[in-house]
Amino acid sequence: MFRANYKYKRTFIGNIPKGSDLYEAISTIALHEDIRIGKLTAIGAVTEAVIGFYDQNKNEYLKIHLSSEHEILQCSGNISLKDGKPFVHAHIILSNKDGSVFGGHLMNGTKVFACELVIDEYGGEDLKREKDNSTNLFLWKDKNLI
Ligand code: ZN
């Protein structure tokens, strides 16, 4: 059993410019500011989106391309270390003009129309992702809560 303690450090708040790739923009901020442990939340709108669904039998992401405008009802995620560098893992819930909702793992190809992002950074022991053979995902190594 392992329980980790992390302490709040800083909060970043700002817009992501129109036309940006949402995942790349968040990743760039994390890398540039060296945010090694954090959580993020964002709302706004996109002109198109690419979201992933992890197929638990094939152990791979299936990509879903939404080629029209959508609201970002919620994008949330975390930042930890993968291969020694800040790595963003985020999920996103999107709605279309009918109010229908889609969601999934945020992937490259999601283009911002407008986006307000908040990132909270924490300090503490490194939180590292490593390949987990039972899921084929890069999960937090030895950080089970129970
Ligand atoms: Zn995910």
PDB file of C-alpha atoms and ligand atoms in Angstrom:
ATOM      1  CA  MET A   1       0.000   0.000   0.000  1.00  0.00           C
ATOM      2  CA  PHE A   2       1.259   3.445  -0.872  1.00  0.00           C
ATOM      3  CA  ARG A   3      -0.195   6.869  -0.262  1.00  0.00           C
ATOM      4  CA  ALA A   4       1.528   9.928  -1.656  1.00  0.00           C
ATOM      5  CA  ASN A   5       1.378  13.470  -0.401  1.00  0.00           C
ATOM      6  CA  TYR A   6       1.538  16.323  -2.836  1.00  0.00           C
ATOM      7  CA  LYS A   7       1.420  20.017  -2.021  1.00  0.00           C
ATOM      8  CA  TYR A   8      -0.156  22.785  -4.074  1.00  0.00           C
ATOM      9  CA  LYS A   9       2.403  25.003  -5.847  1.00  0.00           C
ATOM     10  CA  ARG A  10       0.966  27.293  -8.558  1.00  0.00           C
ATOM     11  CA  THR A  11      -2.062  27.879 -10.768  1.00  0.00           C
ATOM     12  CA  PHE A  12      -1.874  28.815 -14.448  1.00  0.00           C
ATOM     13  CA  ILE A  13      -4.975  30.435 -15.978  1.00  0.00           C
ATOM     14  CA  GLY A  14      -5.378  31.613 -19.558  1.00  0.00           C
ATOM     15  CA  ASN A  15      -6.799  31.306 -23.039  1.00  0.00           C
ATOM     16  CA  ILE A  16      -5.569  28.904 -25.664  1.00  0.00           C
ATOM     17  CA  PRO A  17      -5.519  30.772 -29.002  1.00  0.00           C
ATOM     18  CA  LYS A  18      -7.990  30.003 -31.790  1.00  0.00           C
ATOM     19  CA  GLY A  19      -6.610  27.469 -34.256  1.00  0.00           C
ATOM     20  CA  SER A  20      -4.328  25.752 -31.715  1.00  0.00           C
ATOM     21  CA  ASP A  21      -4.227  22.009 -31.327  1.00  0.00           C
ATOM     22  CA  LEU A  22      -5.694  21.599 -27.834  1.00  0.00           C
ATOM     23  CA  TYR A  23      -3.573  18.632 -26.731  1.00  0.00           C
ATOM     24  CA  GLU A  24      -0.369  20.136 -28.134  1.00  0.00           C
ATOM     25  CA  ALA A  25      -1.097  23.505 -26.487  1.00  0.00           C
ATOM     26  CA  ILE A  26      -1.589  21.970 -23.035  1.00  0.00           C
ATOM     27  CA  SER A  27       1.513  19.807 -23.510  1.00  0.00           C
ATOM     28  CA  THR A  28       3.585  22.826 -24.562  1.00  0.00           C
ATOM     29  CA  ILE A  29       2.594  24.727 -21.403  1.00  0.00           C
ATOM     30  CA  ALA A  30       3.432  21.702 -19.225  1.00  0.00           C
ATOM     31  CA  LEU A  31       6.836  21.285 -20.902  1.00  0.00           C
ATOM     32  CA  HIS A  32       7.672  25.002 -20.991  1.00  0.00           C
ATOM     33  CA  GLU A  33       6.709  25.558 -17.350  1.00  0.00           C
ATOM     34  CA  ASP A  34       8.144  22.170 -16.282  1.00  0.00           C
ATOM     35  CA  ILE A  35       4.867  21.161 -14.595  1.00  0.00           C
ATOM     36  CA  ARG A  36       5.758  17.665 -13.386  1.00  0.00           C
ATOM     37  CA  ILE A  37       2.629  17.015 -11.312  1.00  0.00           C
ATOM     38  CA  GLY A  38      -0.685  18.735 -11.940  1.00  0.00           C
ATOM     39  CA  LYS A  39      -4.337  18.665 -12.794  1.00  0.00           C
ATOM     40  CA  LEU A  40      -6.146  20.593 -15.472  1.00  0.00           C
ATOM     41  CA  THR A  41      -9.611  21.690 -16.415  1.00  0.00           C
ATOM     42  CA  ALA A  42     -10.829  23.545 -19.494  1.00  0.00           C
ATOM     43  CA  ILE A  43     -14.024  24.757 -21.141  1.00  0.00           C
ATOM     44  CA  GLY A  44     -14.634  26.426 -24.504  1.00  0.00           C
ATOM     45  CA  ALA A  45     -15.322  25.289 -28.054  1.00  0.00           C
ATOM     46  CA  VAL A  46     -13.581  23.436 -30.858  1.00  0.00           C
ATOM     47  CA  THR A  47     -13.917  23.527 -34.644  1.00  0.00           C
ATOM     48  CA  GLU A  48     -13.193  19.794 -34.881  1.00  0.00           C
ATOM     49  CA  ALA A  49     -12.032  17.078 -32.531  1.00  0.00           C
ATOM     50  CA  VAL A  50     -10.250  13.750 -32.390  1.00  0.00           C
ATOM     51  CA  ILE A  51     -11.055  11.635 -29.349  1.00  0.00           C
ATOM     52  CA  GLY A  52     -10.016   8.142 -28.449  1.00  0.00           C
ATOM     53  CA  PHE A  53     -11.768   5.090 -27.077  1.00  0.00           C
ATOM     54  CA  TYR A  54      -9.489   2.439 -25.614  1.00  0.00           C
ATOM     55  CA  ASP A  55     -10.484  -0.992 -26.914  1.00  0.00           C
ATOM     56  CA  GLN A  56      -9.763  -3.268 -23.953  1.00  0.00           C
ATOM     57  CA  ASN A  57      -9.598  -6.393 -26.115  1.00  0.00           C
ATOM     58  CA  LYS A  58      -7.326  -5.025 -28.824  1.00  0.00           C
ATOM     59  CA  ASN A  59      -5.395  -2.905 -26.266  1.00  0.00           C
ATOM     60  CA  GLU A  60      -5.337   0.081 -28.568  1.00  0.00           C
ATOM     61  CA  TYR A  61      -7.068   3.436 -29.019  1.00  0.00           C
ATOM     62  CA  LEU A  62      -9.807   3.676 -31.603  1.00  0.00           C
ATOM     63  CA  LYS A  63      -9.990   7.228 -32.988  1.00  0.00           C
ATOM     64  CA  ILE A  64     -13.269   9.105 -33.343  1.00  0.00           C
ATOM     65  CA  HIS A  65     -13.133  12.184 -35.603  1.00  0.00           C
ATOM     66  CA  LEU A  66     -15.768  14.859 -35.055  1.00  0.00           C
ATOM     67  CA  SER A  67     -15.434  17.112 -38.095  1.00  0.00           C
ATOM     68  CA  SER A  68     -17.744  19.932 -36.977  1.00  0.00           C
ATOM     69  CA  GLU A  69     -17.897  22.550 -34.241  1.00  0.00           C
ATOM     70  CA  HIS A  70     -18.595  21.478 -30.666  1.00  0.00           C
ATOM     71  CA  GLU A  71     -18.712  23.025 -27.221  1.00  0.00           C
ATOM     72  CA  ILE A  72     -16.137  21.812 -24.717  1.00  0.00           C
ATOM     73  CA  LEU A  73     -18.427  21.039 -21.796  1.00  0.00           C
ATOM     74  CA  GLN A  74     -15.514  19.723 -19.802  1.00  0.00           C
ATOM     75  CA  CYS A  75     -11.919  18.763 -20.414  1.00  0.00           C
ATOM     76  CA  SER A  76     -10.080  17.419 -17.414  1.00  0.00           C
ATOM     77  CA  GLY A  77      -6.863  15.588 -16.873  1.00  0.00           C
ATOM     78  CA  ASN A  78      -3.545  15.324 -15.149  1.00  0.00           C
ATOM     79  CA  ILE A  79       0.128  15.892 -15.716  1.00  0.00           C
ATOM     80  CA  SER A  80       2.836  13.480 -14.637  1.00  0.00           C
ATOM     81  CA  LEU A  81       6.147  12.226 -16.009  1.00  0.00           C
ATOM     82  CA  LYS A  82       6.593   9.883 -18.939  1.00  0.00           C
ATOM     83  CA  ASP A  83      10.131   9.168 -20.144  1.00  0.00           C
ATOM     84  CA  GLY A  84      11.299  11.876 -17.729  1.00  0.00           C
ATOM     85  CA  LYS A  85       9.223  14.662 -19.292  1.00  0.00           C
ATOM     86  CA  PRO A  86       5.878  16.262 -18.352  1.00  0.00           C
ATOM     87  CA  PHE A  87       3.089  14.278 -19.998  1.00  0.00           C
ATOM     88  CA  VAL A  88      -0.569  15.330 -20.271  1.00  0.00           C
ATOM     89  CA  HIS A  89      -3.408  12.815 -19.984  1.00  0.00           C
ATOM     90  CA  ALA A  90      -6.805  14.409 -20.575  1.00  0.00           C
ATOM     91  CA  HIS A  91     -10.378  13.452 -21.389  1.00  0.00           C
ATOM     92  CA  ILE A  92     -12.973  15.686 -23.003  1.00  0.00           C
ATOM     93  CA  ILE A  93     -16.766  15.927 -23.160  1.00  0.00           C
ATOM     94  CA  LEU A  94     -18.130  17.749 -26.232  1.00  0.00           C
ATOM     95  CA  SER A  95     -21.641  18.759 -27.321  1.00  0.00           C
ATOM     96  CA  ASN A  96     -23.041  19.608 -30.751  1.00  0.00           C
ATOM     97  CA  LYS A  97     -25.792  22.045 -31.760  1.00  0.00           C
ATOM     98  CA  ASP A  98     -28.472  19.527 -30.849  1.00  0.00           C
ATOM     99  CA  GLY A  99     -27.014  19.099 -27.391  1.00  0.00           C
ATOM    100  CA  SER A 100     -25.806  15.601 -28.147  1.00  0.00           C
ATOM    101  CA  VAL A 101     -22.720  14.703 -26.170  1.00  0.00           C
ATOM    102  CA  PHE A 102     -19.584  12.856 -27.209  1.00  0.00           C
ATOM    103  CA  GLY A 103     -16.514  12.168 -25.196  1.00  0.00           C
ATOM    104  CA  GLY A 104     -13.240  10.379 -24.978  1.00  0.00           C
ATOM    105  CA  HIS A 105      -9.495  10.508 -24.540  1.00  0.00           C
ATOM    106  CA  LEU A 106      -8.181  13.837 -25.866  1.00  0.00           C
ATOM    107  CA  MET A 107      -5.964  13.292 -28.901  1.00  0.00           C
ATOM    108  CA  ASN A 108      -3.984  15.388 -31.347  1.00  0.00           C
ATOM    109  CA  GLY A 109      -6.218  16.937 -34.003  1.00  0.00           C
ATOM    110  CA  THR A 110      -8.646  18.745 -31.686  1.00  0.00           C
ATOM    111  CA  LYS A 111      -8.658  22.359 -32.926  1.00  0.00           C
ATOM    112  CA  VAL A 112      -9.506  25.226 -30.578  1.00  0.00           C
ATOM    113  CA  PHE A 113     -12.146  27.842 -31.392  1.00  0.00           C
ATOM    114  CA  ALA A 114     -11.895  29.308 -27.895  1.00  0.00           C
ATOM    115  CA  CYS A 115     -10.636  27.711 -24.708  1.00  0.00           C
ATOM    116  CA  GLU A 116     -10.156  28.750 -21.091  1.00  0.00           C
ATOM    117  CA  LEU A 117      -7.641  26.564 -19.312  1.00  0.00           C
ATOM    118  CA  VAL A 118      -6.737  26.246 -15.634  1.00  0.00           C
ATOM    119  CA  ILE A 119      -3.790  24.120 -14.491  1.00  0.00           C
ATOM    120  CA  ASP A 120      -2.953  23.513 -10.843  1.00  0.00           C
ATOM    121  CA  GLU A 121       0.627  22.439 -10.228  1.00  0.00           C
ATOM    122  CA  TYR A 122       1.698  20.312  -7.275  1.00  0.00           C
ATOM    123  CA  GLY A 123       5.069  19.624  -5.758  1.00  0.00           C
ATOM    124  CA  GLY A 124       6.250  16.336  -4.347  1.00  0.00           C
ATOM    125  CA  GLU A 125       7.712  13.007  -5.251  1.00  0.00           C
ATOM    126  CA  ASP A 126       7.904  12.356  -8.994  1.00  0.00           C
ATOM    127  CA  LEU A 127       4.826  10.678 -10.433  1.00  0.00           C
ATOM    128  CA  LYS A 128       6.102   8.461 -13.258  1.00  0.00           C
ATOM    129  CA  ARG A 129       4.223   6.576 -15.955  1.00  0.00           C
ATOM    130  CA  GLU A 130       5.481   3.172 -17.007  1.00  0.00           C
ATOM    131  CA  LYS A 131       4.128   0.482 -19.270  1.00  0.00           C
ATOM    132  CA  ASP A 132       1.597  -1.705 -17.488  1.00  0.00           C
ATOM    133  CA  ASN A 133       1.568  -5.139 -19.099  1.00  0.00           C
ATOM    134  CA  SER A 134      -1.943  -6.063 -17.950  1.00  0.00           C
ATOM    135  CA  THR A 135      -3.533  -3.110 -19.795  1.00  0.00           C
ATOM    136  CA  ASN A 136      -0.801  -2.135 -22.287  1.00  0.00           C
ATOM    137  CA  LEU A 137      -1.211   1.440 -20.971  1.00  0.00           C
ATOM    138  CA  PHE A 138       1.371   3.741 -19.419  1.00  0.00           C
ATOM    139  CA  LEU A 139       0.101   3.973 -15.841  1.00  0.00           C
ATOM    140  CA  TRP A 140       1.502   5.450 -12.643  1.00  0.00           C
ATOM    141  CA  LYS A 141       4.134   3.052 -11.354  1.00  0.00           C
ATOM    142  CA  ASP A 142       3.633   1.670  -7.829  1.00  0.00           C
ATOM    143  CA  LYS A 143       1.031   4.285  -6.895  1.00  0.00           C
ATOM    144  CA  ASN A 144      -1.880   2.084  -5.893  1.00  0.00           C
ATOM    145  CA  LEU A 145      -4.070   3.749  -3.278  1.00  0.00           C
ATOM    146  CA  ILE A 146      -5.353   0.470  -1.834  1.00  0.00           C
TER     147      ILE A 146
HETATM  148 ZN    ZN B   1      -7.292   8.461 -21.385  1.00  0.00          ZN
END
